[in-house]
JSON list of C-alpha atoms in Angstrom, two decimals:
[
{"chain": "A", "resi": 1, "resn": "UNK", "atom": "CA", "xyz": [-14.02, 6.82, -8.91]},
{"chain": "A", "resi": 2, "resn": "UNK", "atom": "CA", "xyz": [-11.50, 9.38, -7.57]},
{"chain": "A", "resi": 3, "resn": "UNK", "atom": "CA", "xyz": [-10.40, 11.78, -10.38]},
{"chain": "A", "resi": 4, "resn": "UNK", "atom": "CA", "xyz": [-7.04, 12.94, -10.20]},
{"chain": "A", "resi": 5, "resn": "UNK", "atom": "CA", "xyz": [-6.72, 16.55, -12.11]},
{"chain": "A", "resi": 6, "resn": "UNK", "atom": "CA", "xyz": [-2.85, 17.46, -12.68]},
{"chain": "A", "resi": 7, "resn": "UNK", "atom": "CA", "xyz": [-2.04, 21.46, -13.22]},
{"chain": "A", "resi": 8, "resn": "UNK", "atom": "CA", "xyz": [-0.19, 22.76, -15.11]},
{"chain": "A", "resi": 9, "resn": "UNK", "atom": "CA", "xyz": [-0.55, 20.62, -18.54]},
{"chain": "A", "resi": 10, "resn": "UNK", "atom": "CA", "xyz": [2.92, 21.81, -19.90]},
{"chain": "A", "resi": 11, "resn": "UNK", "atom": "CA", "xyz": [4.95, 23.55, -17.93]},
{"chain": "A", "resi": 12, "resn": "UNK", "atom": "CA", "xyz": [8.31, 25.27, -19.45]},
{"chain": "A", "resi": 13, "resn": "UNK", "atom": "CA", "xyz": [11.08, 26.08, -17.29]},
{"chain": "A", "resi": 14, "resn": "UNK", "atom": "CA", "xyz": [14.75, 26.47, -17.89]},
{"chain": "A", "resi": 15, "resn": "UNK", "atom": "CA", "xyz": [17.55, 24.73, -16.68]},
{"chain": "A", "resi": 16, "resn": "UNK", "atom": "CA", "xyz": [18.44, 25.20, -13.09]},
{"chain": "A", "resi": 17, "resn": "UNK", "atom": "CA", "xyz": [14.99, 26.92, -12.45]},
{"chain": "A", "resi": 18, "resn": "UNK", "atom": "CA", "xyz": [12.55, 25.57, -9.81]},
{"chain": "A", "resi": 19, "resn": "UNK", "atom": "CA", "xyz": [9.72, 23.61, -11.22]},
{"chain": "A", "resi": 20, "resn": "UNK", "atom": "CA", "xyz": [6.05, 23.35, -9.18]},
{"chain": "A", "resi": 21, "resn": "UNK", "atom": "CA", "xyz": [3.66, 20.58, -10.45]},
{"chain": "A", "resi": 22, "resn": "UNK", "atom": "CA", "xyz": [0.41, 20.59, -9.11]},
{"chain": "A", "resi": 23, "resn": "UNK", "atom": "CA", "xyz": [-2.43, 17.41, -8.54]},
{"chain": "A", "resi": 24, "resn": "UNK", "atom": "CA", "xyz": [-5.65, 17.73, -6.81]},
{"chain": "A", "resi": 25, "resn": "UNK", "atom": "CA", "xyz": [-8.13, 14.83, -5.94]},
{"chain": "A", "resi": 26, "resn": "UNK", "atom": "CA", "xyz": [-12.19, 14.78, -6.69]},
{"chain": "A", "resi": 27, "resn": "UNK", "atom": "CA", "xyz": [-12.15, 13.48, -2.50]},
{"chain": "A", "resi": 28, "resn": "UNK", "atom": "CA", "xyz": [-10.01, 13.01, 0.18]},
{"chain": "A", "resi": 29, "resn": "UNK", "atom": "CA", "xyz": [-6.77, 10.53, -0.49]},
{"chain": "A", "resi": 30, "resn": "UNK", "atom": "CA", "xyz": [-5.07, 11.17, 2.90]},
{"chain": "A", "resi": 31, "resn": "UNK", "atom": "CA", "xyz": [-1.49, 10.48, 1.94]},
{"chain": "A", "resi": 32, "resn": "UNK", "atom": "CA", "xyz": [-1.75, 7.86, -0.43]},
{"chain": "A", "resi": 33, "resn": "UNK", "atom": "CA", "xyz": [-0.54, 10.01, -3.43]},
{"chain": "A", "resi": 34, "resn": "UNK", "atom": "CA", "xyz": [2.86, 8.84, -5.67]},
{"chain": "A", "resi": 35, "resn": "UNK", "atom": "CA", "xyz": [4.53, 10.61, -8.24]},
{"chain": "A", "resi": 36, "resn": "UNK", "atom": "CA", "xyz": [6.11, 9.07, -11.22]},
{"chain": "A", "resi": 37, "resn": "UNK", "atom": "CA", "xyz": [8.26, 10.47, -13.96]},
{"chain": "A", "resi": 38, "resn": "UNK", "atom": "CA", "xyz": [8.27, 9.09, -17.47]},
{"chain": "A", "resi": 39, "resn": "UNK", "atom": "CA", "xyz": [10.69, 9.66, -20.49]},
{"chain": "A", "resi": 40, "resn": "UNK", "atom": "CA", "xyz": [9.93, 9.09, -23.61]},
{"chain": "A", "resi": 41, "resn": "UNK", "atom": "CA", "xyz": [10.02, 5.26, -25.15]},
{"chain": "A", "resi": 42, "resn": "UNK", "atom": "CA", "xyz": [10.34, 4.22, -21.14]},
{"chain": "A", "resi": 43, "resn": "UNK", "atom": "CA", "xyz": [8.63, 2.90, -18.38]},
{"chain": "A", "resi": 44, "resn": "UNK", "atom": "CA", "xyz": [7.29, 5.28, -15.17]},
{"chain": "A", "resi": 45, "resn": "UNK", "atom": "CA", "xyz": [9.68, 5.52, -12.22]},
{"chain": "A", "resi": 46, "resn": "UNK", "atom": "CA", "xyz": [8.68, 5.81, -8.67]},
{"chain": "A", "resi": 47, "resn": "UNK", "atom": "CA", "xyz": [9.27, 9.07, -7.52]},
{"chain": "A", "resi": 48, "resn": "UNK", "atom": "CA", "xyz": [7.61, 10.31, -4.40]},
{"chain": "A", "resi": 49, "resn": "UNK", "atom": "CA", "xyz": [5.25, 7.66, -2.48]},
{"chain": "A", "resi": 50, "resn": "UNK", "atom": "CA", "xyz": [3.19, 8.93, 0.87]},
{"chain": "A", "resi": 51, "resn": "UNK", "atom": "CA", "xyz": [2.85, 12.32, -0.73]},
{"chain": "A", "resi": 52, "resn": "UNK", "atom": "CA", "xyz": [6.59, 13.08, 0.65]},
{"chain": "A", "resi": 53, "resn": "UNK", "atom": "CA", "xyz": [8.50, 10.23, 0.78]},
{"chain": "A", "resi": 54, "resn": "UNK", "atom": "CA", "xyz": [11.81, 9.76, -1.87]},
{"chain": "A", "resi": 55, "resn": "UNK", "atom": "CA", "xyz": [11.73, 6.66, -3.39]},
{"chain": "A", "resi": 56, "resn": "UNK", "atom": "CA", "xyz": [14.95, 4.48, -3.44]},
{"chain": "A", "resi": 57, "resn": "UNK", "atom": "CA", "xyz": [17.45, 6.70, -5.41]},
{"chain": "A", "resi": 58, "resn": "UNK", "atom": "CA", "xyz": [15.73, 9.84, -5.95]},
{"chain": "A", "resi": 59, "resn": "UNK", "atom": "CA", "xyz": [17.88, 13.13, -5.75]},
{"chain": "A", "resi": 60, "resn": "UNK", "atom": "CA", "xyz": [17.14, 15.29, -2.92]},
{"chain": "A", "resi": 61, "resn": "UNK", "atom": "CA", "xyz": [15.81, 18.12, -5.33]},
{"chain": "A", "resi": 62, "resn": "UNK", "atom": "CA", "xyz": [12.41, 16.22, -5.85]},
{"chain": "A", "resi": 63, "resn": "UNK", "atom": "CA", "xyz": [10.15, 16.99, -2.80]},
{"chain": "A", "resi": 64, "resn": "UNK", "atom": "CA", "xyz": [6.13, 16.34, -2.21]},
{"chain": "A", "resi": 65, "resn": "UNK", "atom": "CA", "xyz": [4.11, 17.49, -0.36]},
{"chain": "A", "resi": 66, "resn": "UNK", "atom": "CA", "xyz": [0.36, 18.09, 0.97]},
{"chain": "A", "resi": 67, "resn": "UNK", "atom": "CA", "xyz": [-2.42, 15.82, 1.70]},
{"chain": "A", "resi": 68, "resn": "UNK", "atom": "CA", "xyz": [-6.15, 15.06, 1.61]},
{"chain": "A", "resi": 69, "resn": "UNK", "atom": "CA", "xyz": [-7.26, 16.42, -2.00]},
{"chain": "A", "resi": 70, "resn": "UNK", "atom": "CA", "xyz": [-4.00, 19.24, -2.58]},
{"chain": "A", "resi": 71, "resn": "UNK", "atom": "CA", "xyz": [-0.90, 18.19, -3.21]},
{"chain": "A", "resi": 72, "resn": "UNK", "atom": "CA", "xyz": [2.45, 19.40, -5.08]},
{"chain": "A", "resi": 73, "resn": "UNK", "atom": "CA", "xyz": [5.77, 17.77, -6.59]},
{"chain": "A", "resi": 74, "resn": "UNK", "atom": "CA", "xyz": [8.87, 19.97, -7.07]},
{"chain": "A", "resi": 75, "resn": "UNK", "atom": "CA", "xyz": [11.43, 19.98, -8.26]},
{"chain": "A", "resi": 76, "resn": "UNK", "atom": "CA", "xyz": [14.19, 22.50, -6.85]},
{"chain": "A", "resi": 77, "resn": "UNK", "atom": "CA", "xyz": [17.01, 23.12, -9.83]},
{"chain": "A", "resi": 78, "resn": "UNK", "atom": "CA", "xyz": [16.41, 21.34, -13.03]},
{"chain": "A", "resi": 79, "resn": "UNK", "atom": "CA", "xyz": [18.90, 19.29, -14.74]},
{"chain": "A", "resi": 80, "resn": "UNK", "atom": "CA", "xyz": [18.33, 18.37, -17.75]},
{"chain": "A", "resi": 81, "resn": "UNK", "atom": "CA", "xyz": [17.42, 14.81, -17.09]},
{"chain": "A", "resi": 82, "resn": "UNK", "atom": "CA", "xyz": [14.43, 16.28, -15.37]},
{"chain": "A", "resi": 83, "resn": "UNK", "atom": "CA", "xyz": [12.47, 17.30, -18.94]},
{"chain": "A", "resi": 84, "resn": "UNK", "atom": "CA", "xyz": [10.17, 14.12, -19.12]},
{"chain": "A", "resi": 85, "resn": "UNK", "atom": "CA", "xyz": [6.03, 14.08, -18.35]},
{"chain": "A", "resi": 86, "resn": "UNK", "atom": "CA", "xyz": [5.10, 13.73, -14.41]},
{"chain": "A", "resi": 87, "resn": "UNK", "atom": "CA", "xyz": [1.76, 11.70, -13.42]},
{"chain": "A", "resi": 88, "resn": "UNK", "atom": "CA", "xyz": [0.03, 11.56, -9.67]},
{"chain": "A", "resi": 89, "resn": "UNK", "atom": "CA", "xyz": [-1.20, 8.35, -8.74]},
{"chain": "A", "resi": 90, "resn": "UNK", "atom": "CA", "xyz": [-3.74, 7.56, -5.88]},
{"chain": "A", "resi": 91, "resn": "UNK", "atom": "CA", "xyz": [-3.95, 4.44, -4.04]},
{"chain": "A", "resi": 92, "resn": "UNK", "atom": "CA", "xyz": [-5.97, 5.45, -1.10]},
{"chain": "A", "resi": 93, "resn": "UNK", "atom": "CA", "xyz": [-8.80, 2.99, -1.76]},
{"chain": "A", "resi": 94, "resn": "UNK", "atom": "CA", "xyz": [-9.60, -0.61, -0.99]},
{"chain": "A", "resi": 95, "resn": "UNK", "atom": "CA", "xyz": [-10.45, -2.54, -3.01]},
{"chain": "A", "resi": 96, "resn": "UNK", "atom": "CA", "xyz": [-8.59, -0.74, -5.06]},
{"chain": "A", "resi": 97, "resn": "UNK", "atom": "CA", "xyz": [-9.59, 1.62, -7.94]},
{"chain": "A", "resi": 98, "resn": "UNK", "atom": "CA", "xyz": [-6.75, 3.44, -8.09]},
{"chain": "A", "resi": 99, "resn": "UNK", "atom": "CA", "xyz": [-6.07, 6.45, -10.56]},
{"chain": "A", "resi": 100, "resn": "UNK", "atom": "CA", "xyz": [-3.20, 8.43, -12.37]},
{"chain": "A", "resi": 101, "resn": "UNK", "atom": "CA", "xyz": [-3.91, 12.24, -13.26]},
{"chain": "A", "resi": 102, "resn": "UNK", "atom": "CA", "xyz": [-3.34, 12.94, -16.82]},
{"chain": "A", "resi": 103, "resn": "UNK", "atom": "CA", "xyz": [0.27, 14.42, -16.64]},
{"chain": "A", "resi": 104, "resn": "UNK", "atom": "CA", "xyz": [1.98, 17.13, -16.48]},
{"chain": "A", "resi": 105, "resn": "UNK", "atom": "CA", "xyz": [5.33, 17.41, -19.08]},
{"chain": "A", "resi": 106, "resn": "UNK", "atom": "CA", "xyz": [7.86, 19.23, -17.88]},
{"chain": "A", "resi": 107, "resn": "UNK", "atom": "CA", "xyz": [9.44, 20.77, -21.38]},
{"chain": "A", "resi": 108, "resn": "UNK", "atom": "CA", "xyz": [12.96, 22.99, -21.64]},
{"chain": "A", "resi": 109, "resn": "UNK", "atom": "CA", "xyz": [12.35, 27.05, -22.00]},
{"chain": "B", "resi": 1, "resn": "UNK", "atom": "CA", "xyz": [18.12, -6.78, -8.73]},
{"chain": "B", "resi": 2, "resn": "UNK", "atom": "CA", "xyz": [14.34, -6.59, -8.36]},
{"chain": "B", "resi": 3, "resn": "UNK", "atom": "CA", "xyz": [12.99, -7.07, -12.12]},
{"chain": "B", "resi": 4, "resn": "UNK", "atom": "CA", "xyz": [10.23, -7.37, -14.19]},
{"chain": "B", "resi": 5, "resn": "UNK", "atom": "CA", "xyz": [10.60, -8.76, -17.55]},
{"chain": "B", "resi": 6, "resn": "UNK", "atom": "CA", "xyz": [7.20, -8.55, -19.97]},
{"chain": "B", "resi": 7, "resn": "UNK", "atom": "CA", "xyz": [7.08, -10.71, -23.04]},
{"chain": "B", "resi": 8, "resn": "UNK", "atom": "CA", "xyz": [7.61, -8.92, -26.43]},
{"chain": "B", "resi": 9, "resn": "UNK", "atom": "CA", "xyz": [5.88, -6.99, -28.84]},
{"chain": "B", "resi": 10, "resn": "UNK", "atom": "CA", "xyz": [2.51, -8.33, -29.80]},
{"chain": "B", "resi": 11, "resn": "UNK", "atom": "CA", "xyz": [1.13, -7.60, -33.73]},
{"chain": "B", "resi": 12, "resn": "UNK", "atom": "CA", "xyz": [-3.20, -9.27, -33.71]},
{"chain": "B", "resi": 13, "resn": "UNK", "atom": "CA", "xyz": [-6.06, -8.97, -35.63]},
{"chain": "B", "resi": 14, "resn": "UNK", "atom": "CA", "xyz": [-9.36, -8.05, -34.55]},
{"chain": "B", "resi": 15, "resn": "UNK", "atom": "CA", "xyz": [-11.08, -10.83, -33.29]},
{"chain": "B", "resi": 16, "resn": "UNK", "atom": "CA", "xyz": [-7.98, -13.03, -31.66]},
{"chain": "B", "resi": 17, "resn": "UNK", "atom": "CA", "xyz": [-6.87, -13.54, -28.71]},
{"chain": "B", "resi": 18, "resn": "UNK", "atom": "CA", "xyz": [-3.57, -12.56, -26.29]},
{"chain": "B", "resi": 19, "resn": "UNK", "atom": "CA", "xyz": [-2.04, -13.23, -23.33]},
{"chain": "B", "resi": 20, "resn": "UNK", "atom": "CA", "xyz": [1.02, -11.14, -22.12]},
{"chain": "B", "resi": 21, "resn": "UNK", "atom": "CA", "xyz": [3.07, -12.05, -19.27]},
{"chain": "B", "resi": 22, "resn": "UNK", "atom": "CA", "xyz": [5.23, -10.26, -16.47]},
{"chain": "B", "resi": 23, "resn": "UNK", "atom": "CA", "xyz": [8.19, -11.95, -15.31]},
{"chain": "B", "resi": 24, "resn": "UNK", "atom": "CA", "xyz": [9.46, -11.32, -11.38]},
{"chain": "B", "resi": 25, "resn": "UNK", "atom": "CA", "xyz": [12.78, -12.11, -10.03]},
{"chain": "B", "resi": 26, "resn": "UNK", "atom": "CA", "xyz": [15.37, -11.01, -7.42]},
{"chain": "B", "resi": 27, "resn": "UNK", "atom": "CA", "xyz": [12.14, -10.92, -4.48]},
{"chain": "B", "resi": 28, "resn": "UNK", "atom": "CA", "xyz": [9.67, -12.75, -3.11]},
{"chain": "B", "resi": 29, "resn": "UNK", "atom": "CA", "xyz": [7.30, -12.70, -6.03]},
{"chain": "B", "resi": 30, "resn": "UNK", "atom": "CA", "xyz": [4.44, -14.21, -3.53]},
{"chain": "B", "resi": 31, "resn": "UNK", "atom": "CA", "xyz": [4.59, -11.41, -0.96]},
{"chain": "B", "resi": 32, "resn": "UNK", "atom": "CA", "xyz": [3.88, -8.23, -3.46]},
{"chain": "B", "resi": 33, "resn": "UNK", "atom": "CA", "xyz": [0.68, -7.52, -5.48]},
{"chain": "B", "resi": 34, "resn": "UNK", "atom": "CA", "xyz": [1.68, -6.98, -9.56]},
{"chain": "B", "resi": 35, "resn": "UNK", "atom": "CA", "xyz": [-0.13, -4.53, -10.88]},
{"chain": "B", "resi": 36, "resn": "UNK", "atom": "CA", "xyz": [-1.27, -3.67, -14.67]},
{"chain": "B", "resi": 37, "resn": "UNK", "atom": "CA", "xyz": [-1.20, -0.54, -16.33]},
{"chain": "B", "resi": 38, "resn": "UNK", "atom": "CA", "xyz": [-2.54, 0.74, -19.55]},
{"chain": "B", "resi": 39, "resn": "UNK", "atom": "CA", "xyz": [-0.66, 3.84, -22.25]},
{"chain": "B", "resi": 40, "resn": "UNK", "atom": "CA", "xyz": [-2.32, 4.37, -25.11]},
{"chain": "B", "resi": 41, "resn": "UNK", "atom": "CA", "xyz": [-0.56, 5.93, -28.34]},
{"chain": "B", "resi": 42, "resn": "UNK", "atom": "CA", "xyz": [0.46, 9.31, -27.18]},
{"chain": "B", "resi": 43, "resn": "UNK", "atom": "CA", "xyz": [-1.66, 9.31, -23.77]},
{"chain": "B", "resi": 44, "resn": "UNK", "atom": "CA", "xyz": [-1.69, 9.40, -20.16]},
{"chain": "B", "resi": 45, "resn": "UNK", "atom": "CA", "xyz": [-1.79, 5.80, -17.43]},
{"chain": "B", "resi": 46, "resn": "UNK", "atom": "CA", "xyz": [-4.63, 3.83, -16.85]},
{"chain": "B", "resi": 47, "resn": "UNK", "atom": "CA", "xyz": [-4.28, 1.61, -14.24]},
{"chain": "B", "resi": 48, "resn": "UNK", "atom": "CA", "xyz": [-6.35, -1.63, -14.86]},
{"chain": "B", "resi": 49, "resn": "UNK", "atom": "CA", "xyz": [-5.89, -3.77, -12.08]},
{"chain": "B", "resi": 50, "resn": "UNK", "atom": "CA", "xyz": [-3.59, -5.61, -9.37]},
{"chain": "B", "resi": 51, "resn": "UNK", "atom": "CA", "xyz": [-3.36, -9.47, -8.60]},
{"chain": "B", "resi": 52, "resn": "UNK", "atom": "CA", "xyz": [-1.38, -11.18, -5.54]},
{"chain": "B", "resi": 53, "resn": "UNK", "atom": "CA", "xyz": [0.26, -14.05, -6.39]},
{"chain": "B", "resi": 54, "resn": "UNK", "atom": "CA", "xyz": [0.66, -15.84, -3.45]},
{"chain": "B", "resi": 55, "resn": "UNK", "atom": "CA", "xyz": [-3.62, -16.37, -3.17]},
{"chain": "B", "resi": 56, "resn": "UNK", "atom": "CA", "xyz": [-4.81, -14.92, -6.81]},
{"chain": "B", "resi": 57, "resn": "UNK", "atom": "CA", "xyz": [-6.97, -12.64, -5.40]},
{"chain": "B", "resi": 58, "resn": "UNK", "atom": "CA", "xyz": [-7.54, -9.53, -7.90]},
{"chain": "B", "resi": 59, "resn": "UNK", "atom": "CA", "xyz": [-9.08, -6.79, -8.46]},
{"chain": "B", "resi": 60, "resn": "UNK", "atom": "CA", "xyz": [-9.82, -4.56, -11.65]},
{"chain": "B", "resi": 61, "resn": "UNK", "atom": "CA", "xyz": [-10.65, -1.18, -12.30]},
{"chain": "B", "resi": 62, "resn": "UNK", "atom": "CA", "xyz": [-14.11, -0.78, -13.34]},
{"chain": "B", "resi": 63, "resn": "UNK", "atom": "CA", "xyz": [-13.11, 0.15, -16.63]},
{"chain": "B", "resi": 64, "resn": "UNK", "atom": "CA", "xyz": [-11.44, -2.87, -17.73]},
{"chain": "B", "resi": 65, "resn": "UNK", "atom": "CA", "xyz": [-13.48, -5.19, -15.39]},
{"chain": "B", "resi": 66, "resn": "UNK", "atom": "CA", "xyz": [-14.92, -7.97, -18.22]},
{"chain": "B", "resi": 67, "resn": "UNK", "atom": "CA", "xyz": [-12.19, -6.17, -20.73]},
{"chain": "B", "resi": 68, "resn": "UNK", "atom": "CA", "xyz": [-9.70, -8.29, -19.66]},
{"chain": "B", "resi": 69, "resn": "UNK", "atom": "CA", "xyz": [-8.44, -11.26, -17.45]},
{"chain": "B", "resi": 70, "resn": "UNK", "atom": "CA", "xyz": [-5.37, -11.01, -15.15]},
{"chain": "B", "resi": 71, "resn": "UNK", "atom": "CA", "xyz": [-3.87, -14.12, -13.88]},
{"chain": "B", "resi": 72, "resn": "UNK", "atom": "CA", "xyz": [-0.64, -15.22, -12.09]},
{"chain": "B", "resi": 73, "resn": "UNK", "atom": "CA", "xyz": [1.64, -18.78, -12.36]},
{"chain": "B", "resi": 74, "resn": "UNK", "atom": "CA", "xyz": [3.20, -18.31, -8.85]},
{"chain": "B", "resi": 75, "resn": "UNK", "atom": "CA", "xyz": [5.42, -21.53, -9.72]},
{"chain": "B", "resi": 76, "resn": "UNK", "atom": "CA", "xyz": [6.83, -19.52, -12.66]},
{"chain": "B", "resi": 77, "resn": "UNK", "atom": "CA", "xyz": [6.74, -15.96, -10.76]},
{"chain": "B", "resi": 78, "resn": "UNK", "atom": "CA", "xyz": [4.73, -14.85, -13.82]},
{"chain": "B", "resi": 79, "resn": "UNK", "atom": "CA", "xyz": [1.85, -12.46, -14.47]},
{"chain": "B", "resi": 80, "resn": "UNK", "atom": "CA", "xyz": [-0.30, -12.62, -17.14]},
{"chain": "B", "resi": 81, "resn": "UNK", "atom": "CA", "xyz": [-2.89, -9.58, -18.72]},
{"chain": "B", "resi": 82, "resn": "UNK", "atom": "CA", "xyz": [-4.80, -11.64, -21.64]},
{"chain": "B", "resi": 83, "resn": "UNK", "atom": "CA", "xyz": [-7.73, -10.93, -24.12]},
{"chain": "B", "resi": 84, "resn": "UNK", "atom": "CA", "xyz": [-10.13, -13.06, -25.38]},
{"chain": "B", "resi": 85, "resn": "UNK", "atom": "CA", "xyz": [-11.44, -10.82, -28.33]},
{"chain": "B", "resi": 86, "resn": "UNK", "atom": "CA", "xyz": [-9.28, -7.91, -29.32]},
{"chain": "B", "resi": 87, "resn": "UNK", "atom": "CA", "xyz": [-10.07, -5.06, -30.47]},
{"chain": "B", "resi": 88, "resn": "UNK", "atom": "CA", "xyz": [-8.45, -1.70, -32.32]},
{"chain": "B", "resi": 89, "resn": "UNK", "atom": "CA", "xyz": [-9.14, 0.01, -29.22]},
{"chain": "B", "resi": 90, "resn": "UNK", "atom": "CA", "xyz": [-6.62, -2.09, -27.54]},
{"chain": "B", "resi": 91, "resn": "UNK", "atom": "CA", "xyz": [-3.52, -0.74, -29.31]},
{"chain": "B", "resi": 92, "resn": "UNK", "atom": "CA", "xyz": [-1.11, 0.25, -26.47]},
{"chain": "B", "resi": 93, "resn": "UNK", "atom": "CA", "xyz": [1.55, -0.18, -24.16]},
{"chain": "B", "resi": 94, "resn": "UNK", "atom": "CA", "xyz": [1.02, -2.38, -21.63]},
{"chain": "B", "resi": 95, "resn": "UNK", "atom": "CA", "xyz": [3.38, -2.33, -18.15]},
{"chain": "B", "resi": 96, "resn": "UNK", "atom": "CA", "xyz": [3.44, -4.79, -15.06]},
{"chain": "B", "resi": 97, "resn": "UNK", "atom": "CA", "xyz": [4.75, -2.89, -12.13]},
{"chain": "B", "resi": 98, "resn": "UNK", "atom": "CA", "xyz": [5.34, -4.20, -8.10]},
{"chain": "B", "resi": 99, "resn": "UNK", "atom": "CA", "xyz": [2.45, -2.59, -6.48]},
{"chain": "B", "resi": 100, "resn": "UNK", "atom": "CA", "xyz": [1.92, -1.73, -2.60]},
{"chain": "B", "resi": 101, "resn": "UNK", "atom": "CA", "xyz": [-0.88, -0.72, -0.74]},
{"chain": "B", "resi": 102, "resn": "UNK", "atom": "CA", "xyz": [1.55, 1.13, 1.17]},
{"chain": "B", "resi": 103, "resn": "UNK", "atom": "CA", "xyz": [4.02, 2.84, -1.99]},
{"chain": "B", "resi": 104, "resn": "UNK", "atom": "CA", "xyz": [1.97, 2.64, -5.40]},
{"chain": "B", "resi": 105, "resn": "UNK", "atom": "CA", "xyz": [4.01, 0.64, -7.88]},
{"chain": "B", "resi": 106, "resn": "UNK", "atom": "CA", "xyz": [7.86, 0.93, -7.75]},
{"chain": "B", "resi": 107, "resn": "UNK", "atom": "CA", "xyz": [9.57, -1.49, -10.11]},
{"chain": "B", "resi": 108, "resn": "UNK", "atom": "CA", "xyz": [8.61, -1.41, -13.50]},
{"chain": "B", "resi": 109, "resn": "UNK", "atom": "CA", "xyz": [8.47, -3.51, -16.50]},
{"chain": "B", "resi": 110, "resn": "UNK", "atom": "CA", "xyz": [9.79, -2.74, -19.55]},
{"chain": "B", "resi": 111, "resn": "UNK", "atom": "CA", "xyz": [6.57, -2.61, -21.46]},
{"chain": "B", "resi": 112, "resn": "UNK", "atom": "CA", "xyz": [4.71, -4.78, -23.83]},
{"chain": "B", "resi": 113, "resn": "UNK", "atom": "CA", "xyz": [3.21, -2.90, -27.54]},
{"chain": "B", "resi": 114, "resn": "UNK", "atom": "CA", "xyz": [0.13, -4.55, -28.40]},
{"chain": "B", "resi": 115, "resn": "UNK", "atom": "CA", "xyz": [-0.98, -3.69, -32.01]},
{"chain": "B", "resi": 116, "resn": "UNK", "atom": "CA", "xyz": [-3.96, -4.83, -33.25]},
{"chain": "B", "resi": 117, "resn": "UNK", "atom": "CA", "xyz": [-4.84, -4.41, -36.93]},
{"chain": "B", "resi": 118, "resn": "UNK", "atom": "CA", "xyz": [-6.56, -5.75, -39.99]}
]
């Protein structure tokens, strides 16, 4: 199974500020890597898919990037909106065993 | 509107048995795999496994393979995640989400709490 480790755990940042969110895969996942942000008492949304690709809707201040086993979300000014936990997601494997790092939540400083 | 509507709120004893379901509408609910995804109190995602609807076929992550069943009612554009025997351990939030070999899973459910209690 591919383990997905996300850095930092908490990260605090304040409004306006640039946020970097880190994920790194156990082996290579190419560019199959999504991001998805999660508020509390709601369901994940898409974020990033392809390591770098917006999803339908998503502001132009998220960006990915990287690929193989590296890769980074951020997120250029924060709004306020933005404070919610981020999780990686691989999907490079078939049949699928697909796995989410543990999060990273993105808290006001 | 692409949507995904999961059944309600779920409250079980130890021992009984559950089925969920996942509700698709506003896109070809044959042409996309569903995929199932685990949040336990206060934790990360878990992803548990995918099904296509239009042939069945599905797949589980190792560590719910036997755990649970996943199923699909293409006539009804309706997933299903069901247990047999619950237990404790399965207190959580359950989602459905669109899932793409391609994109990862990019329309949600709202979520279904299971509880499971003496």
């Amino acid at each position: 199974e591919i383990v997905m480790t996300q850095s930092p755990a908490t990260l605090s940042v304040s409004p306006g500020e640039r946020a970097t969110l880190s994920c790194r895969a156990s082996q290579s996942v190419s560019s199959n890597l999504a991001w998805y942000q999660q508020k509390p008492g709601q369901a994940p949304r898409l974020l990033i898919y392809g390591a770098s690709t917006r999803a339908t809707g998503i502001p132009a201040r998220f960006s990915g990037s990287g690929s193989g086993t590296e890769f980074t979300l951020t997120i250029s000014s924060l709004q306020s909106e933005d404070f919610a936990v981020y999780y990686c997601q691989q999907y490079n494997n078939w049949p699928p065993t697909w796995t989410f790092g543990q999060g990273t939540k993105v808290e006001i400083k | 509107e692409v949507q995904l509507v999961q059944s309600g709120a779920e409250v079980k004893k130890p021992g009984e048995s559950l089925k969920i379901s996942c509700k698709g509408s506003g896109y070809s609910f044959t042409s996309y795999w569903i995929g199932w995804v685990r949040q336990m109190p206060g934790k990360g995602l878990e992803w548990m496994g995918i099904i296509y609807p239009g042939d069945s076929d599905t797949r589980y992550s190792p560590s719910f393979q036997g755990q649970v069943t996943i199923s699909a009612d293409k006539s009804i554009s309706t997933a299903y995640l069901q247990w047999s025997s619950l237990k404790a351990s399965d207190t959580a939030m359950y989602y459905c989400a669109r899932t793409g070999r391609d994109y990862g899973m990019d329309v949600w459910g709202q979520g279904t709490t299971v509880t499971v209690s003496s």
